[in-house]
Tab-separated table of C-alpha atoms in Angstrom:
chain	number	residue	atom	x	y	z
A	288	UNK	CA	-0.252	-0.411	0.319
A	289	UNK	CA	0.967	3.698	-0.450
A	290	UNK	CA	0.411	6.303	-0.951
A	291	UNK	CA	0.264	8.775	-4.637
A	292	UNK	CA	2.685	11.296	-2.954
A	293	UNK	CA	4.718	8.946	-2.534
A	294	UNK	CA	5.430	11.231	1.193
A	295	UNK	CA	5.280	7.243	2.800
A	296	UNK	CA	6.592	4.408	2.310
A	297	UNK	CA	5.359	1.716	0.705
A	298	UNK	CA	3.094	-0.949	3.664
A	299	UNK	CA	4.031	-4.367	2.711
A	300	UNK	CA	-0.142	-5.576	2.321
A	301	UNK	CA	1.321	-9.409	1.585
A	302	UNK	CA	3.462	-11.675	4.182
A	303	UNK	CA	5.296	-14.581	2.174
A	304	UNK	CA	6.272	-16.448	5.892
A	305	UNK	CA	3.088	-18.567	6.263
A	306	UNK	CA	3.173	-17.388	10.323
A	307	UNK	CA	1.484	-13.805	8.903
A	308	UNK	CA	-0.664	-14.335	6.549
A	309	UNK	CA	-3.136	-13.326	9.060
A	310	UNK	CA	-2.154	-9.412	8.251
A	311	UNK	CA	-2.405	-10.003	4.011
A	312	UNK	CA	-5.105	-7.884	2.138
A	313	UNK	CA	-6.885	-5.012	2.294
A	314	UNK	CA	-10.637	-4.544	3.818
A	315	UNK	CA	-10.496	-1.997	5.274
A	316	UNK	CA	-8.122	0.757	6.623
A	317	UNK	CA	-8.883	5.097	8.897
A	318	UNK	CA	-6.387	7.471	9.165
A	319	UNK	CA	-6.490	9.630	12.425
A	320	UNK	CA	-5.056	12.553	12.715
A	321	UNK	CA	-1.526	10.987	12.370
A	322	UNK	CA	-2.154	6.961	13.138
A	323	UNK	CA	-3.464	5.066	10.353
A	324	UNK	CA	-5.865	1.380	10.982
A	325	UNK	CA	-6.014	-0.843	8.841
A	326	UNK	CA	-8.235	-3.977	8.799
A	327	UNK	CA	-6.861	-7.307	7.100
A	328	UNK	CA	-9.027	-9.742	4.269
A	329	UNK	CA	-8.818	-11.506	7.619
A	330	UNK	CA	-9.869	-8.681	9.153
A	331	UNK	CA	-6.991	-8.703	11.899
A	332	UNK	CA	-6.601	-5.119	12.728
A	333	UNK	CA	-2.881	-3.060	11.454
A	334	UNK	CA	-1.954	-0.087	13.004
A	335	UNK	CA	0.744	2.601	11.688
A	336	UNK	CA	2.362	5.443	13.574
A	337	UNK	CA	2.726	7.718	10.622
A	338	UNK	CA	4.045	10.764	13.158
A	339	UNK	CA	8.276	10.815	11.683
A	340	UNK	CA	9.632	12.453	9.527
A	341	UNK	CA	8.543	11.370	5.610
A	342	UNK	CA	9.371	7.874	4.218
A	343	UNK	CA	8.593	6.556	7.971
A	344	UNK	CA	6.457	4.033	9.724
A	345	UNK	CA	5.788	2.295	12.543
A	346	UNK	CA	3.517	-0.647	12.489
A	347	UNK	CA	2.835	-0.557	16.994
A	348	UNK	CA	0.013	-3.194	15.928
A	349	UNK	CA	1.477	-5.199	19.598
A	350	UNK	CA	2.483	-8.490	19.415
A	351	UNK	CA	-1.704	-10.415	19.718
A	352	UNK	CA	-3.635	-8.539	16.898
A	353	UNK	CA	-6.989	-8.949	17.625
A	354	UNK	CA	-9.764	-10.319	14.365
A	355	UNK	CA	-12.778	-8.208	14.171
A	356	UNK	CA	-15.139	-10.911	13.292
A	357	UNK	CA	-19.116	-10.795	14.210
A	358	UNK	CA	-21.505	-13.501	14.158
A	359	UNK	CA	-22.498	-12.002	11.009
A	360	UNK	CA	-19.941	-10.834	9.097
A	361	UNK	CA	-20.172	-12.489	5.462
A	362	UNK	CA	-23.999	-11.193	4.774
A	363	UNK	CA	-23.615	-7.674	6.002
A	364	UNK	CA	-21.844	-4.541	5.000
A	365	UNK	CA	-18.524	-4.256	7.457
A	366	UNK	CA	-16.231	-1.233	8.801
A	367	UNK	CA	-13.930	-0.515	11.314
A	368	UNK	CA	-14.242	2.904	12.950
A	369	UNK	CA	-11.521	4.809	15.911
A	370	UNK	CA	-13.146	6.348	18.449
A	371	UNK	CA	-11.220	9.855	20.129
A	372	UNK	CA	-9.791	7.102	23.137
A	373	UNK	CA	-7.743	4.796	19.777
A	374	UNK	CA	-10.172	2.595	20.448
A	375	UNK	CA	-11.089	0.732	17.632
A	376	UNK	CA	-14.496	-0.439	16.545
A	377	UNK	CA	-17.340	-3.174	13.704
A	378	UNK	CA	-19.309	-0.644	12.163
A	379	UNK	CA	-22.247	-3.246	10.046
A	380	UNK	CA	-24.663	-2.041	8.548
A	381	UNK	CA	-28.202	-4.263	5.994
A	382	UNK	CA	-25.884	-3.656	2.442
A	383	UNK	CA	-28.466	-2.752	-0.156
A	384	UNK	CA	-30.237	-0.164	2.109
A	385	UNK	CA	-28.325	0.881	5.373
A	386	UNK	CA	-32.001	0.671	7.570
A	387	UNK	CA	-29.819	-0.284	10.608
A	388	UNK	CA	-26.736	-0.336	12.609
A	389	UNK	CA	-24.586	-2.241	14.763
A	390	UNK	CA	-21.225	-1.937	16.245
A	391	UNK	CA	-18.883	-3.927	17.944
A	392	UNK	CA	-16.134	-3.440	20.325
A	393	UNK	CA	-13.087	-6.670	20.727
A	394	UNK	CA	-14.168	-8.959	23.682
A	395	UNK	CA	-11.843	-8.750	26.299
A	396	UNK	CA	-13.831	-13.385	27.691
A	397	UNK	CA	-11.719	-14.450	24.071
A	398	UNK	CA	-8.750	-15.755	24.728
A	399	UNK	CA	-8.016	-17.000	21.425
A	400	UNK	CA	-8.807	-14.808	18.918
A	401	UNK	CA	-7.110	-16.156	16.163
A	402	UNK	CA	-9.179	-19.062	15.842
A	403	UNK	CA	-12.475	-17.953	17.314
A	404	UNK	CA	-15.335	-17.662	15.442
A	405	UNK	CA	-16.982	-14.415	16.770
A	406	UNK	CA	-14.167	-12.127	18.303
A	407	UNK	CA	-16.636	-9.377	19.550
A	408	UNK	CA	-19.891	-7.572	21.662
A	409	UNK	CA	-22.376	-5.973	20.715
A	410	UNK	CA	-22.482	-2.289	22.578
A	411	UNK	CA	-25.536	0.612	21.705
A	412	UNK	CA	-24.071	2.985	22.710
A	413	UNK	CA	-20.749	5.288	21.556
A	414	UNK	CA	-20.494	6.861	25.078
A	415	UNK	CA	-21.677	10.530	23.978
A	416	UNK	CA	-19.735	11.002	20.856
A	417	UNK	CA	-20.686	10.508	17.340
A	418	UNK	CA	-19.576	8.700	14.880
A	419	UNK	CA	-18.310	9.946	11.413
A	420	UNK	CA	-19.097	7.070	9.496
A	421	UNK	CA	-17.095	7.512	5.432
A	422	UNK	CA	-13.813	9.074	7.405
A	423	UNK	CA	-14.321	6.321	9.890
A	424	UNK	CA	-13.851	7.670	13.628
A	425	UNK	CA	-15.826	9.609	16.242
A	426	UNK	CA	-15.657	13.106	17.157
A	427	UNK	CA	-17.339	15.479	20.777
A	428	UNK	CA	-21.375	16.175	20.580
A	429	UNK	CA	-21.452	19.542	19.825
A	430	UNK	CA	-24.346	21.190	19.907
A	431	UNK	CA	-23.392	24.587	18.737
A	432	UNK	CA	-22.456	22.845	15.813
A	433	UNK	CA	-25.102	20.052	15.318
A	434	UNK	CA	-23.126	17.128	16.490
A	435	UNK	CA	-25.884	14.936	17.992
A	436	UNK	CA	-24.635	12.068	20.988
A	437	UNK	CA	-24.418	8.394	20.329
A	438	UNK	CA	-25.258	9.627	16.685
A	439	UNK	CA	-24.140	7.650	12.970
A	440	UNK	CA	-23.406	10.261	10.330
A	441	UNK	CA	-22.745	8.630	6.883
A	442	UNK	CA	-23.299	8.901	3.002
A	443	UNK	CA	-25.378	5.797	1.110
A	444	UNK	CA	-25.413	5.241	-1.378
A	445	UNK	CA	-22.865	3.668	-4.208
A	446	UNK	CA	-20.017	5.386	-5.313
A	447	UNK	CA	-19.271	6.602	-8.785
A	448	UNK	CA	-16.460	4.398	-9.729
A	449	UNK	CA	-19.124	1.181	-8.879
A	450	UNK	CA	-20.896	1.674	-11.966
A	451	UNK	CA	-24.339	2.527	-10.422
A	452	UNK	CA	-26.944	4.150	-10.696
A	453	UNK	CA	-26.988	7.771	-8.219
A	454	UNK	CA	-29.047	7.692	-5.441
A	455	UNK	CA	-27.014	9.316	-3.050
A	456	UNK	CA	-28.766	10.379	-0.209
A	457	UNK	CA	-27.568	12.007	3.130
A	458	UNK	CA	-28.972	10.617	6.667
A	459	UNK	CA	-28.356	10.305	10.268
A	460	UNK	CA	-29.104	7.691	12.283
A	461	UNK	CA	-29.409	7.747	16.192
A	462	UNK	CA	-28.084	4.510	18.169
A	463	UNK	CA	-30.949	5.404	20.765
A	464	UNK	CA	-33.889	5.487	19.244
A	465	UNK	CA	-32.855	3.340	15.854
A	466	UNK	CA	-34.275	6.363	13.450
A	467	UNK	CA	-33.008	7.670	10.089
A	468	UNK	CA	-32.990	10.952	9.414
A	469	UNK	CA	-32.933	12.228	5.968
A	470	UNK	CA	-31.740	15.496	4.488
A	471	UNK	CA	-34.229	15.316	0.855
A	472	UNK	CA	-33.573	19.156	0.418
A	473	UNK	CA	-30.373	17.414	-1.710
A	474	UNK	CA	-32.151	15.861	-3.620
A	475	UNK	CA	-31.997	19.513	-6.005
A	476	UNK	CA	-28.686	19.875	-6.133
A	477	UNK	CA	-28.172	16.243	-8.175
A	478	UNK	CA	-24.705	15.986	-6.188
A	479	UNK	CA	-22.039	12.937	-7.782
A	480	UNK	CA	-20.199	12.349	-3.967
A	481	UNK	CA	-20.623	14.377	-0.502
A	482	UNK	CA	-19.071	12.999	2.055
A	483	UNK	CA	-19.332	14.218	5.634
A	484	UNK	CA	-16.443	15.992	7.352
A	485	UNK	CA	-15.357	18.731	9.772
A	486	UNK	CA	-12.709	21.000	8.800
A	487	UNK	CA	-9.839	20.018	10.006
A	488	UNK	CA	-10.902	16.936	8.981
């Protein structure tokens, strides 16, 4: 994996040593500040520190990488998200219409994650934070900015590169009430693509 401006050295995604096959591939990644979180093909989460000089990266995954596997891993859309504390969550949603979400965190009771079928436990709150799903991380709720706690801000559509009909939908999902709010006024703008973001992120 490399960046277009070659600012960073390539980060390997394929390993010849069988012992490192759990680190092969890429299913999702999140950049939060100077840390890059990578979910591998087998859903193990790797972490890299990019805060050093140009071309520098440091693997800070640790000795016991953890896979993020739910009971429904193959049936629903899934991605990772990183909280302000650095905790990694697994996010699942309906692959067709994204009318609901489930969140999971690492299950501390799993003793052998390398051989476990599911390794996470469901959580029903973001601890008062809000998740910007398009960016893959949470931010503190902020009443002045209209950022509501325990809410997921996301774009519901297939990206243009998927060659699907354009059906852009900007939404907020509330975890407490399990309700979905759309912003239909954006339909009039005929946008090709859109993402939630905060200035400075």
